Tab-separated table of C-alpha atoms and ligand atoms in Angstrom:
chain	number	residue	atom	x	y	z
A	1	MET	CA	34.705	-31.096	-33.110
A	2	LYS	CA	35.153	-34.523	-31.753
A	3	VAL	CA	33.875	-35.299	-28.284
A	4	LYS	CA	34.206	-38.515	-26.310
A	5	ILE	CA	31.191	-39.158	-24.277
A	6	GLY	CA	32.885	-42.104	-22.675
A	7	PRO	CA	33.339	-43.908	-20.594
A	8	VAL	CA	29.597	-44.046	-20.690
A	9	THR	CA	28.461	-44.702	-17.156
A	10	ARG	CA	25.497	-46.616	-15.739
A	11	ILE	CA	25.947	-49.388	-18.269
A	12	GLU	CA	27.533	-52.748	-17.869
A	13	GLY	CA	31.217	-52.583	-18.733
A	14	HIS	CA	33.518	-50.215	-20.629
A	15	LEU	CA	31.970	-48.348	-23.573
A	16	ASN	CA	33.376	-45.278	-25.101
A	17	VAL	CA	31.442	-43.334	-27.761
A	18	GLU	CA	33.172	-40.732	-29.822
A	19	THR	CA	30.884	-38.258	-31.650
A	20	THR	CA	31.740	-35.694	-34.205
A	21	ILE	CA	29.740	-32.457	-33.739
A	22	GLU	CA	29.042	-29.827	-36.368
A	23	ASN	CA	26.689	-27.018	-35.754
A	24	ASN	CA	25.263	-28.907	-32.753
A	25	LEU	CA	24.484	-31.934	-34.777
A	26	VAL	CA	26.099	-35.350	-34.399
A	27	THR	CA	27.585	-36.014	-37.946
A	28	ASP	CA	29.522	-39.223	-36.989
A	29	ALA	CA	29.885	-41.579	-34.154
A	30	HIS	CA	32.259	-44.476	-33.198
A	31	CYS	CA	31.425	-47.052	-30.501
A	32	GLU	CA	34.458	-48.479	-28.815
A	33	GLY	CA	34.487	-51.562	-26.696
A	34	GLU	CA	37.531	-51.200	-24.484
A	35	MET	CA	38.239	-54.531	-22.929
A	36	PHE	CA	39.174	-58.016	-24.201
A	37	ARG	CA	37.930	-61.130	-22.427
A	38	GLY	CA	38.280	-64.422	-24.333
A	39	PHE	CA	35.558	-66.854	-23.187
A	40	GLU	CA	35.525	-68.622	-26.544
A	41	ALA	CA	39.210	-69.295	-26.295
A	42	PHE	CA	39.244	-70.880	-22.855
A	43	LEU	CA	36.119	-72.898	-23.511
A	44	LYS	CA	38.098	-74.997	-25.922
A	45	GLY	CA	38.997	-78.426	-24.623
A	46	ARG	CA	36.666	-78.393	-21.689
A	47	ASP	CA	33.820	-80.700	-20.800
A	48	PRO	CA	30.775	-79.488	-22.848
A	49	LEU	CA	28.638	-79.614	-19.674
A	50	ASP	CA	30.838	-76.850	-18.291
A	51	ALA	CA	29.583	-74.521	-21.038
A	52	GLN	CA	26.200	-73.444	-19.634
A	53	GLN	CA	27.935	-72.704	-16.268
A	54	ILE	CA	30.972	-70.857	-17.621
A	55	THR	CA	29.179	-68.793	-20.236
A	56	GLN	CA	26.958	-67.389	-17.475
A	57	ARG	CA	30.041	-65.715	-16.189
A	58	ILE	CA	30.158	-63.620	-19.289
A	59	CYS	CA	27.731	-61.401	-17.415
A	60	GLY	CA	26.106	-60.941	-14.089
A	61	VAL	CA	23.013	-59.288	-15.550
A	62	CYS	CA	21.851	-61.749	-18.277
A	63	PRO	CA	23.561	-65.044	-17.164
A	64	TYR	CA	20.351	-67.097	-17.626
A	65	ALA	CA	20.104	-66.208	-21.227
A	66	HIS	CA	23.654	-67.531	-21.727
A	67	ALA	CA	22.750	-70.670	-19.879
A	68	ILE	CA	19.646	-71.143	-21.971
A	69	ALA	CA	21.383	-70.446	-25.301
A	70	SER	CA	24.203	-72.831	-24.297
A	71	SER	CA	21.621	-75.481	-23.292
A	72	TYR	CA	19.760	-75.214	-26.534
A	73	ALA	CA	23.006	-75.460	-28.480
A	74	GLN	CA	24.100	-78.604	-26.477
A	75	GLU	CA	20.561	-80.131	-26.920
A	76	MET	CA	20.968	-79.752	-30.683
A	77	ALA	CA	24.473	-81.228	-30.502
A	78	TYR	CA	23.367	-84.170	-28.294
A	79	ASN	CA	20.126	-84.742	-30.325
A	80	LEU	CA	18.358	-84.349	-26.986
A	81	GLU	CA	14.943	-83.120	-26.186
A	82	PRO	CA	14.272	-81.843	-22.707
A	83	THR	CA	11.308	-83.164	-20.628
A	84	PRO	CA	8.196	-80.981	-20.901
A	85	ASN	CA	8.744	-79.848	-17.298
A	86	GLY	CA	12.413	-79.138	-18.091
A	87	ARG	CA	11.504	-76.781	-20.934
A	88	ILE	CA	8.868	-75.035	-18.892
A	89	LEU	CA	11.385	-74.505	-15.979
A	90	HIS	CA	13.908	-73.087	-18.563
A	91	ASN	CA	11.157	-70.616	-19.542
A	92	LEU	CA	10.136	-69.760	-16.004
A	93	ILE	CA	13.783	-68.981	-14.924
A	94	GLN	CA	14.705	-66.982	-18.057
A	95	GLY	CA	11.319	-65.147	-18.207
A	96	ALA	CA	11.646	-63.922	-14.574
A	97	ASN	CA	15.166	-62.677	-15.413
A	98	HIS	CA	13.687	-60.518	-18.264
A	99	LEU	CA	11.241	-59.010	-15.731
A	100	TYR	CA	14.116	-58.084	-13.302
A	101	ASP	CA	16.317	-56.838	-16.046
A	102	TYR	CA	13.867	-54.413	-17.688
A	103	LEU	CA	13.159	-52.755	-14.337
A	104	LEU	CA	16.900	-52.472	-13.521
A	105	HIS	CA	17.403	-50.793	-16.930
A	106	PHE	CA	14.561	-48.278	-16.790
A	107	TYR	CA	14.732	-47.206	-13.132
A	108	GLN	CA	18.390	-47.570	-12.026
A	109	LEU	CA	20.184	-47.034	-15.482
A	110	CYS	CA	17.841	-44.576	-17.333
A	111	ALA	CA	15.370	-42.790	-15.141
A	112	LEU	CA	18.189	-40.657	-13.834
A	113	ASP	CA	18.556	-39.151	-17.363
A	114	PHE	CA	15.067	-37.647	-16.998
A	115	VAL	CA	14.263	-37.200	-13.287
A	116	ASP	CA	15.148	-33.919	-11.408
A	117	VAL	CA	15.366	-34.613	-7.623
A	118	THR	CA	15.950	-30.856	-6.990
A	119	ALA	CA	12.392	-30.144	-8.178
A	120	ILE	CA	10.951	-32.470	-5.507
A	121	ALA	CA	11.128	-29.838	-2.786
A	122	ALA	CA	8.276	-27.897	-4.482
A	123	TYR	CA	5.833	-30.781	-3.976
A	124	LYS	CA	2.618	-29.436	-2.391
A	125	GLY	CA	0.610	-32.605	-2.237
A	126	ARG	CA	-0.616	-34.234	1.050
A	127	ASP	CA	-0.028	-37.882	0.495
A	128	PRO	CA	1.802	-38.647	3.829
A	129	SER	CA	4.213	-41.208	2.316
A	130	MET	CA	5.083	-38.668	-0.441
A	131	VAL	CA	5.425	-35.799	2.089
A	132	GLN	CA	7.838	-37.979	4.103
A	133	LEU	CA	9.911	-38.803	1.080
A	134	ARG	CA	9.889	-35.117	-0.069
A	135	ASP	CA	11.100	-33.942	3.371
A	136	TRP	CA	13.775	-36.569	3.385
A	137	VAL	CA	14.986	-35.516	-0.022
A	138	LYS	CA	14.927	-31.832	0.985
A	139	GLY	CA	16.858	-32.669	4.176
A	140	GLU	CA	19.486	-34.691	2.211
A	141	LEU	CA	19.872	-32.066	-0.427
A	142	ALA	CA	20.324	-29.340	2.231
A	143	SER	CA	22.851	-31.447	4.167
A	144	GLY	CA	25.009	-31.977	1.162
A	145	LYS	CA	25.326	-35.653	1.890
A	146	ALA	CA	25.758	-38.135	-0.863
A	147	PHE	CA	22.335	-39.695	-0.937
A	148	PRO	CA	19.832	-39.174	-2.477
A	149	ALA	CA	21.703	-36.538	-4.424
A	150	ALA	CA	23.834	-39.324	-5.770
A	151	PRO	CA	23.303	-40.959	-8.093
A	152	PHE	CA	20.835	-38.374	-9.300
A	153	LEU	CA	23.396	-35.659	-8.892
A	154	PRO	CA	25.742	-34.445	-10.326
A	155	ARG	CA	24.270	-34.855	-13.786
A	156	LEU	CA	24.702	-33.716	-17.309
A	157	ALA	CA	23.389	-30.336	-18.274
A	158	GLY	CA	19.942	-30.475	-19.967
A	159	ARG	CA	16.256	-30.280	-19.598
A	160	TYR	CA	14.696	-32.749	-17.028
A	161	ILE	CA	11.136	-33.409	-15.870
A	162	ASP	CA	9.872	-30.197	-14.158
A	163	ASP	CA	6.715	-31.367	-12.409
A	164	PRO	CA	7.576	-31.967	-8.695
A	165	GLU	CA	4.926	-34.595	-8.254
A	166	ILE	CA	6.119	-36.681	-11.287
A	167	ASN	CA	9.738	-36.376	-9.996
A	168	LEU	CA	8.707	-37.517	-6.508
A	169	GLN	CA	6.647	-40.407	-7.868
A	170	ALA	CA	9.543	-41.397	-10.071
A	171	LEU	CA	11.959	-41.423	-7.122
A	172	LYS	CA	9.497	-43.504	-5.092
A	173	ASN	CA	9.257	-45.971	-7.894
A	174	TYR	CA	12.978	-45.986	-8.377
A	175	LEU	CA	13.341	-47.149	-4.727
A	176	ASP	CA	10.313	-49.586	-4.950
A	177	ALA	CA	11.596	-51.039	-8.270
A	178	MET	CA	14.651	-52.421	-6.440
A	179	GLU	CA	12.353	-54.391	-4.124
A	180	ILE	CA	10.351	-55.702	-7.076
A	181	GLN	CA	13.681	-56.764	-8.824
A	182	LYS	CA	14.519	-58.725	-5.758
A	183	LYS	CA	11.162	-60.577	-6.084
A	184	ALA	CA	11.790	-61.361	-9.731
A	185	ASN	CA	15.255	-62.605	-8.947
A	186	ARG	CA	13.846	-64.729	-6.118
A	187	ALA	CA	11.355	-66.139	-8.619
A	188	SER	CA	14.198	-67.205	-10.888
A	189	ALA	CA	16.165	-68.607	-7.993
A	190	ILE	CA	13.253	-70.860	-6.936
A	191	PHE	CA	14.036	-73.121	-9.817
A	192	GLY	CA	17.475	-71.879	-10.885
A	193	GLY	CA	19.049	-72.195	-7.464
A	194	LYS	CA	20.458	-68.760	-7.096
A	195	PHE	CA	20.927	-65.394	-8.671
A	196	PRO	CA	23.058	-64.577	-10.621
A	197	HIS	CA	24.624	-67.667	-12.332
A	198	ALA	CA	22.012	-70.284	-11.829
A	199	THR	CA	23.210	-73.747	-11.084
A	200	GLY	CA	19.886	-75.490	-12.079
A	201	ILE	CA	19.825	-74.906	-15.828
A	202	PHE	CA	21.047	-77.812	-17.874
A	203	PRO	CA	20.679	-79.150	-21.358
A	204	GLY	CA	17.651	-81.432	-21.046
A	205	GLY	CA	15.948	-79.388	-18.369
A	206	CYS	CA	16.535	-78.253	-14.862
A	207	THR	CA	17.986	-79.966	-11.804
A	208	GLN	CA	15.175	-78.666	-9.445
A	209	LYS	CA	12.151	-80.943	-8.911
A	210	VAL	CA	8.838	-79.265	-8.943
A	211	SER	CA	6.484	-79.148	-6.101
A	212	ILE	CA	3.234	-77.228	-5.439
A	213	ASP	CA	4.891	-74.933	-2.754
A	214	LEU	CA	7.610	-73.908	-5.180
A	215	ILE	CA	4.981	-73.173	-7.927
A	216	ILE	CA	2.881	-71.084	-5.625
A	217	SER	CA	5.828	-69.112	-4.343
A	218	TYR	CA	6.939	-68.484	-7.948
A	219	GLN	CA	3.531	-67.404	-9.009
A	220	SER	CA	3.015	-64.951	-6.062
A	221	LEU	CA	6.329	-63.252	-6.808
A	222	ILE	CA	5.556	-62.912	-10.577
A	223	LYS	CA	2.076	-61.541	-9.749
A	224	GLU	CA	3.553	-58.761	-7.575
A	225	THR	CA	6.097	-58.077	-10.371
A	226	ILE	CA	3.309	-57.864	-13.017
A	227	ASP	CA	1.305	-55.464	-10.860
A	228	PHE	CA	4.300	-53.177	-10.625
A	229	TYR	CA	4.579	-53.235	-14.476
A	230	LYS	CA	0.940	-52.337	-14.883
A	231	LEU	CA	0.679	-49.790	-12.086
A	232	LYS	CA	4.132	-48.173	-12.089
A	233	TYR	CA	6.514	-49.109	-14.981
A	234	ILE	CA	4.249	-48.583	-18.011
A	235	PRO	CA	2.751	-45.374	-16.523
A	236	ASP	CA	6.281	-44.135	-15.841
A	237	VAL	CA	7.412	-44.741	-19.389
A	238	LEU	CA	4.317	-42.853	-20.506
A	239	ALA	CA	5.129	-39.960	-18.039
A	240	VAL	CA	8.613	-39.666	-19.483
A	241	ALA	CA	7.210	-39.799	-22.991
A	242	ALA	CA	4.692	-37.004	-22.176
A	243	GLY	CA	7.598	-34.819	-20.899
A	244	PHE	CA	9.939	-35.657	-23.807
A	245	PRO	CA	7.768	-36.628	-26.830
A	246	GLU	CA	10.676	-35.607	-29.208
A	247	TYR	CA	12.418	-38.860	-28.109
A	248	TRP	CA	9.920	-40.821	-30.249
A	249	ASN	CA	11.912	-39.457	-33.181
A	250	ILE	CA	15.340	-39.439	-31.672
A	251	GLY	CA	17.719	-42.413	-31.674
A	252	ARG	CA	16.511	-44.274	-34.720
A	253	SER	CA	18.765	-46.882	-36.015
A	254	GLN	CA	19.039	-47.182	-39.742
A	255	GLY	CA	19.227	-50.902	-40.379
A	256	ASP	CA	16.977	-53.969	-40.280
A	257	PHE	CA	15.823	-55.797	-37.086
A	258	LEU	CA	16.686	-59.343	-35.847
A	259	SER	CA	15.015	-61.364	-33.137
A	260	TYR	CA	15.505	-65.065	-32.398
A	261	GLY	CA	12.224	-65.334	-30.579
A	262	LEU	CA	11.651	-65.979	-26.925
A	263	LEU	CA	10.198	-68.781	-24.776
A	264	PRO	CA	9.412	-71.874	-26.865
A	265	PHE	CA	5.989	-73.468	-26.443
A	266	SER	CA	7.289	-77.066	-26.463
A	267	PRO	CA	10.435	-79.058	-25.541
A	268	ASN	CA	11.768	-78.520	-29.044
A	269	PRO	CA	13.569	-75.107	-28.973
A	270	GLN	CA	12.706	-74.728	-32.769
A	271	SER	CA	9.070	-74.771	-31.954
A	272	GLN	CA	6.809	-71.729	-31.959
A	273	ARG	CA	7.703	-69.185	-29.256
A	274	LEU	CA	5.765	-66.618	-27.206
A	275	LEU	CA	7.561	-63.942	-29.254
A	276	ALA	CA	8.471	-64.689	-32.837
A	277	ALA	CA	11.849	-65.029	-34.503
A	278	GLY	CA	12.655	-63.250	-37.734
A	279	VAL	CA	14.559	-60.691	-39.633
A	280	LEU	CA	12.549	-57.596	-40.372
A	281	SER	CA	13.384	-55.720	-43.444
A	282	ASP	CA	11.162	-53.148	-45.282
A	283	GLY	CA	8.118	-54.425	-43.465
A	284	ARG	CA	8.806	-58.105	-44.496
A	285	VAL	CA	9.851	-60.768	-42.036
A	286	GLU	CA	12.270	-63.390	-43.254
A	287	THR	CA	13.132	-66.731	-41.431
A	288	VAL	CA	16.437	-66.529	-39.555
A	289	ASN	CA	19.234	-68.476	-41.139
A	290	PHE	CA	22.375	-68.755	-38.876
A	291	GLU	CA	24.452	-69.393	-42.051
A	292	LYS	CA	23.882	-65.789	-43.065
A	293	ILE	CA	25.536	-64.414	-40.016
A	294	MET	CA	29.115	-63.266	-40.399
A	295	GLU	CA	31.476	-61.373	-38.123
A	296	ASP	CA	33.743	-58.684	-39.658
A	297	VAL	CA	36.847	-57.480	-37.936
A	298	LYS	CA	38.218	-54.749	-40.292
A	299	TYR	CA	37.862	-52.213	-37.393
A	300	SER	CA	38.128	-54.710	-34.460
A	301	ARG	CA	41.355	-55.561	-32.628
A	302	TYR	CA	41.749	-59.050	-34.080
A	303	SER	CA	44.137	-60.272	-36.735
A	304	SER	CA	41.884	-63.360	-37.434
A	305	PRO	CA	40.244	-63.320	-40.828
A	306	SER	CA	37.149	-61.078	-41.328
A	307	GLY	CA	33.724	-62.101	-42.489
A	308	LEU	CA	33.704	-65.588	-41.023
A	309	LYS	CA	30.596	-67.550	-40.441
A	310	VAL	CA	29.695	-68.454	-36.857
A	311	ARG	CA	30.866	-72.069	-37.090
A	312	GLU	CA	34.233	-70.855	-38.477
A	313	GLY	CA	34.731	-68.105	-35.978
A	314	LYS	CA	38.328	-67.280	-34.894
A	315	LEU	CA	39.752	-65.147	-32.158
A	316	ILE	CA	43.366	-63.820	-32.503
A	317	PRO	CA	43.607	-60.653	-30.460
A	318	ASP	CA	45.729	-57.828	-31.935
A	319	PRO	CA	45.666	-54.974	-29.516
A	320	HIS	CA	47.784	-52.676	-31.704
A	321	LYS	CA	45.936	-53.201	-34.951
A	322	LYS	CA	46.204	-49.908	-36.913
A	323	SER	CA	42.719	-49.682	-38.392
A	324	ALA	CA	40.873	-50.947	-35.362
A	325	TYR	CA	38.969	-48.948	-32.771
A	326	SER	CA	37.106	-51.493	-30.767
A	327	TRP	CA	37.346	-54.987	-29.247
A	328	ILE	CA	33.768	-55.645	-30.381
A	329	LYS	CA	33.392	-57.521	-33.633
A	330	ALA	CA	30.913	-56.395	-36.321
A	331	PRO	CA	28.324	-59.113	-36.922
A	332	ARG	CA	26.172	-58.609	-39.947
A	333	TYR	CA	23.113	-60.567	-41.276
A	334	ASP	CA	23.513	-61.357	-44.987
A	335	GLY	CA	25.837	-58.320	-45.046
A	336	ARG	CA	23.188	-56.025	-43.505
A	337	MET	CA	23.418	-54.112	-40.261
A	338	VAL	CA	20.612	-55.013	-37.855
A	339	GLU	CA	19.415	-53.729	-34.562
A	340	VAL	CA	18.589	-56.279	-31.921
A	341	GLY	CA	16.829	-55.812	-28.514
A	342	PRO	CA	13.389	-54.876	-27.270
A	343	ALA	CA	12.329	-52.806	-30.359
A	344	ALA	CA	13.470	-55.633	-32.702
A	345	ARG	CA	11.643	-58.137	-30.484
A	346	VAL	CA	8.371	-56.230	-30.611
A	347	LEU	CA	8.649	-55.086	-34.280
A	348	VAL	CA	9.464	-58.610	-35.554
A	349	ASP	CA	6.575	-60.095	-33.516
A	350	TYR	CA	4.106	-57.403	-34.452
A	351	SER	CA	5.050	-57.668	-38.155
A	352	SER	CA	4.674	-61.455	-37.993
A	353	ASN	CA	1.182	-61.054	-36.387
A	354	ASN	CA	2.367	-63.647	-33.802
A	355	ASN	CA	1.400	-62.584	-30.234
A	356	GLN	CA	-2.034	-61.061	-30.166
A	357	ARG	CA	-1.621	-59.713	-26.577
A	358	LEU	CA	1.539	-57.853	-27.607
A	359	ARG	CA	-0.140	-56.599	-30.719
A	360	GLU	CA	-3.071	-55.295	-28.702
A	361	LEU	CA	-0.758	-53.563	-26.202
A	362	VAL	CA	1.374	-52.058	-28.943
A	363	ASP	CA	-1.736	-50.664	-30.744
A	364	ARG	CA	-3.106	-49.346	-27.579
A	365	TYR	CA	0.007	-47.537	-26.316
A	366	ALA	CA	1.185	-46.374	-29.742
A	367	GLY	CA	-2.266	-44.935	-30.116
A	368	LEU	CA	-2.089	-43.209	-26.779
A	369	ALA	CA	1.224	-41.746	-27.638
A	370	GLY	CA	0.153	-40.765	-31.118
A	371	ILE	CA	2.932	-42.663	-32.880
A	372	GLN	CA	3.197	-45.325	-35.625
A	373	PRO	CA	4.601	-48.675	-34.521
A	374	MET	CA	7.802	-48.145	-36.523
A	375	GLN	CA	8.486	-45.188	-34.226
A	376	LEU	CA	9.292	-47.805	-31.607
A	377	ASN	CA	12.682	-47.564	-33.245
A	378	SER	CA	13.685	-44.653	-30.978
A	379	VAL	CA	14.753	-43.849	-27.477
A	380	LEU	CA	11.268	-43.947	-26.034
A	381	GLY	CA	10.195	-46.839	-28.253
A	382	ARG	CA	12.940	-49.100	-26.709
A	383	HIS	CA	11.695	-48.161	-23.211
A	384	LEU	CA	8.109	-48.833	-24.005
A	385	CYS	CA	8.937	-52.123	-25.815
A	386	ARG	CA	10.773	-53.451	-22.708
A	387	ALA	CA	7.774	-52.583	-20.518
A	388	LEU	CA	5.268	-54.132	-22.924
A	389	CYS	CA	7.400	-57.271	-23.423
A	390	GLY	CA	7.689	-57.578	-19.712
A	391	LEU	CA	3.993	-57.534	-19.186
A	392	VAL	CA	3.340	-60.142	-21.914
A	393	ILE	CA	6.183	-62.381	-20.509
A	394	GLY	CA	4.881	-62.031	-16.944
A	395	GLU	CA	1.361	-63.038	-17.928
A	396	PHE	CA	2.700	-65.975	-19.877
A	397	LEU	CA	4.824	-67.156	-16.950
A	398	LEU	CA	1.749	-67.418	-14.830
A	399	GLN	CA	0.032	-69.630	-17.395
A	400	GLU	CA	3.241	-71.633	-18.092
A	401	SER	CA	3.760	-72.408	-14.416
A	402	GLU	CA	0.306	-73.995	-14.346
A	403	ARG	CA	1.490	-76.448	-16.980
A	404	LEU	CA	4.063	-78.133	-14.732
A	405	ASP	CA	3.431	-81.694	-14.030
A	406	LEU	CA	4.086	-82.568	-10.357
A	407	GLY	CA	4.635	-86.235	-11.135
A	408	SER	CA	7.076	-85.778	-13.986
A	409	SER	CA	10.865	-85.332	-14.157
A	410	SER	CA	12.541	-81.996	-14.650
A	411	MET	CA	15.482	-83.434	-16.487
A	412	ALA	CA	15.922	-85.715	-19.503
A	413	LYS	CA	18.472	-88.466	-19.234
A	414	PHE	CA	21.422	-88.237	-21.716
A	415	GLU	CA	25.061	-88.838	-22.458
A	416	VAL	CA	27.369	-86.390	-23.975
A	417	PRO	CA	28.291	-87.777	-27.522
A	418	ALA	CA	31.840	-87.794	-28.834
A	419	THR	CA	30.994	-85.517	-31.675
A	420	GLY	CA	28.228	-83.220	-32.691
A	421	GLU	CA	27.426	-79.582	-33.262
A	422	GLY	CA	24.603	-77.278	-32.333
A	423	PHE	CA	23.212	-73.696	-32.398
A	424	GLY	CA	21.304	-72.271	-29.538
A	425	ALA	CA	19.366	-69.053	-30.055
A	426	THR	CA	17.223	-67.140	-27.683
A	427	GLU	CA	16.399	-63.509	-26.750
A	428	ALA	CA	18.500	-62.125	-23.918
A	429	SER	CA	17.060	-58.985	-22.474
A	430	ARG	CA	19.284	-56.884	-24.720
A	431	GLY	CA	18.456	-58.930	-27.815
A	432	ALA	CA	19.406	-61.792	-30.067
A	433	LEU	CA	21.825	-64.167	-28.403
A	434	LEU	CA	23.388	-67.120	-30.332
A	435	HIS	CA	25.660	-69.786	-29.036
A	436	TYR	CA	27.454	-72.433	-31.123
A	437	ILE	CA	29.160	-75.564	-29.839
A	438	ARG	CA	31.132	-78.248	-31.679
A	439	LEU	CA	32.300	-81.433	-29.970
A	440	LYS	CA	35.285	-83.648	-30.597
A	441	ASP	CA	36.365	-86.621	-28.370
A	442	HIS	CA	33.599	-85.583	-25.880
A	443	LYS	CA	35.221	-82.172	-25.401
A	444	ILE	CA	34.431	-78.673	-26.748
A	445	GLU	CA	36.340	-78.274	-30.029
A	446	LYS	CA	34.851	-74.872	-30.797
A	447	TYR	CA	32.508	-72.477	-28.849
A	448	GLU	CA	31.157	-69.189	-30.349
A	449	CYS	CA	28.850	-66.629	-28.935
A	450	VAL	CA	27.293	-63.818	-31.096
A	451	VAL	CA	25.857	-61.494	-28.432
A	452	PRO	CA	23.180	-58.665	-28.428
A	453	THR	CA	25.411	-55.818	-27.642
A	454	THR	CA	27.967	-57.089	-30.180
A	455	TRP	CA	25.342	-56.363	-32.805
A	456	ASN	CA	24.159	-53.080	-31.357
A	457	CYS	CA	27.519	-51.542	-30.420
A	458	SER	CA	29.435	-53.022	-33.369
A	459	PRO	CA	32.083	-50.761	-35.086
A	460	ARG	CA	32.082	-50.451	-38.855
A	461	ASP	CA	32.025	-53.624	-40.934
A	462	ASP	CA	34.276	-54.542	-43.860
A	463	ASN	CA	32.067	-52.323	-46.104
A	464	ASP	CA	32.417	-49.383	-43.681
A	465	GLN	CA	28.782	-49.706	-42.645
A	466	PRO	CA	28.388	-48.350	-39.093
A	467	GLY	CA	26.744	-50.400	-36.349
A	468	ALA	CA	23.130	-49.900	-35.017
A	469	MET	CA	23.974	-47.465	-32.261
A	470	GLU	CA	26.478	-45.557	-34.358
A	471	THR	CA	23.655	-44.836	-36.894
A	472	ALA	CA	21.140	-44.078	-34.078
A	473	LEU	CA	23.359	-41.237	-32.894
A	474	LEU	CA	23.664	-39.558	-36.404
A	475	SER	CA	21.777	-36.313	-36.920
A	476	THR	CA	21.046	-35.873	-33.230
A	477	ARG	CA	20.742	-32.237	-32.158
A	478	VAL	CA	22.781	-31.565	-28.951
A	479	GLU	CA	22.317	-28.434	-26.970
A	480	ASN	CA	25.596	-28.756	-25.201
A	481	PRO	CA	28.187	-30.586	-27.341
A	482	GLU	CA	30.594	-31.059	-24.431
A	483	GLU	CA	28.032	-33.066	-22.373
A	484	GLN	CA	25.423	-34.317	-24.848
A	485	ILE	CA	22.698	-35.611	-22.595
A	486	GLU	CA	20.782	-36.354	-25.889
A	487	SER	CA	23.461	-38.808	-27.079
A	488	VAL	CA	23.720	-40.351	-23.547
A	489	ARG	CA	19.937	-40.983	-23.640
A	490	ILE	CA	20.283	-42.706	-26.968
A	491	VAL	CA	23.123	-44.842	-25.871
A	492	HIS	CA	21.304	-45.772	-22.567
A	493	SER	CA	18.238	-46.687	-24.489
A	494	PHE	CA	20.107	-49.652	-26.016
A	495	ASP	CA	21.149	-50.798	-22.556
A	496	PRO	CA	24.669	-51.667	-23.799
A	497	CYS	CA	26.493	-54.450	-21.952
A	498	LEU	CA	30.128	-54.511	-22.846
A	499	ALA	CA	30.940	-57.501	-20.665
A	500	CYS	CA	28.649	-59.377	-23.010
A	501	ALA	CA	29.648	-57.586	-26.268
A	502	VAL	CA	33.245	-58.622	-26.132
A	503	HIS	CA	32.930	-61.863	-23.918
B	601	NFE	NI1	25.621	-58.542	-20.134
B	601	NFE	FE1	23.584	-59.697	-22.276
B	601	NFE	C1	21.810	-59.404	-22.373
B	601	NFE	C2	23.594	-61.068	-23.444
B	601	NFE	S1	23.936	-58.187	-23.812
B	601	NFE	S2	23.732	-58.264	-20.570
B	601	NFE	O1	20.651	-59.127	-22.278
B	601	NFE	O2	23.611	-61.876	-24.234
B	601	NFE	O3	24.980	-58.275	-25.067
């Protein structure tokens, strides 16, 4: 039987997933992106310095990653190196956005798949703030009012956490996480100007001058966020893992892993990064080569040629194309399907033996959970990888902010050349993000974005190879084929953003 579990809710944008179920097993899956946007088309002919502003409007969740990728691409095209302060500010703005985004994903978009608010009434503890929250929940549930039953109820059929205390703590952290997200966003806005869609990020640096009060404000917000990661977020991921250990083995994608690396250590974006770049295949890490990336459209709603390299990309929408089932293209690396995102980021870095702090955290928590590092390719693995990456990023941001030089400029001086081309690659929260720009007569002649969710939610490619999420759903046992909480948990673990995927 075929079951559409779309539109999948609590994600960004319009995703449909059609599963085929036989004997309670998912035997096939198709991810369908349902909306066309066209940023690459309308960037053509514009002033190149519009690009890092306009591409942020691809998405309200990860705008800074688009601004950064665009700035890197323009820096390459202009042969421009940012000032040391400029690069540090790029890192501070983008890193704080990761801290916000992981919390949003785990608490507001995923915790609801595991937490049972109806169990909270049975809490027998005496902690006054918990008792108050319990009584409030009881009252709200009894009154039939929308909150807090919504967004926790109604929900899909399935097993949820049964311990009242864990549920209550999770609800408290769900609420507190929103306050911490505000703080992380405020930290980004100190140098970026505002959230979302920062005005301060430019090729060559940042328009905000640095001052001691701004640095101290930034650091205090990041410190509070790191505390929440240590005291709440990581323990909450482990609490979910303790209740649902089977999810270390559910939702495994069946391809390789790609990460572009995150947060360069020097003004040159090609320099070593806090988290390493690479393609991980069979335990070996290869250097990323953008020339090996091609986008297939056999099953995508475009009549432009299939299998084009990034710099050749074309976009001719064909809404009625017979073979197509998605507006998402199918990017492939050297013909191979890859997963991008938190698990890819961690596994590429771990296998490269790059960041020792991350390695230590992975070994410690994989040991606690009794799993092998490769089991991070799973529903729980993606959740744990976000939390661990966030801690490593947060600690780095504190050190990085100490390197700002109060007497130096945040922006390099430059002029936009008449011609040039550049690639800009970074890790958005959801994974590997690539922008490409080509200039002619001081204007954008071509702009291409190859975006994390495009990789993860891609349809079949020209060789009929499924995308990462399509493979992650295969062989999943579903208790209730009509509702499939198990499949929904897999889809949510990727944190799809369809606004980004089709752009
Ligand atoms: Ni719209 Fe995005 C991130 C990017 S996902 S959220 O993270 O780039 O494709």
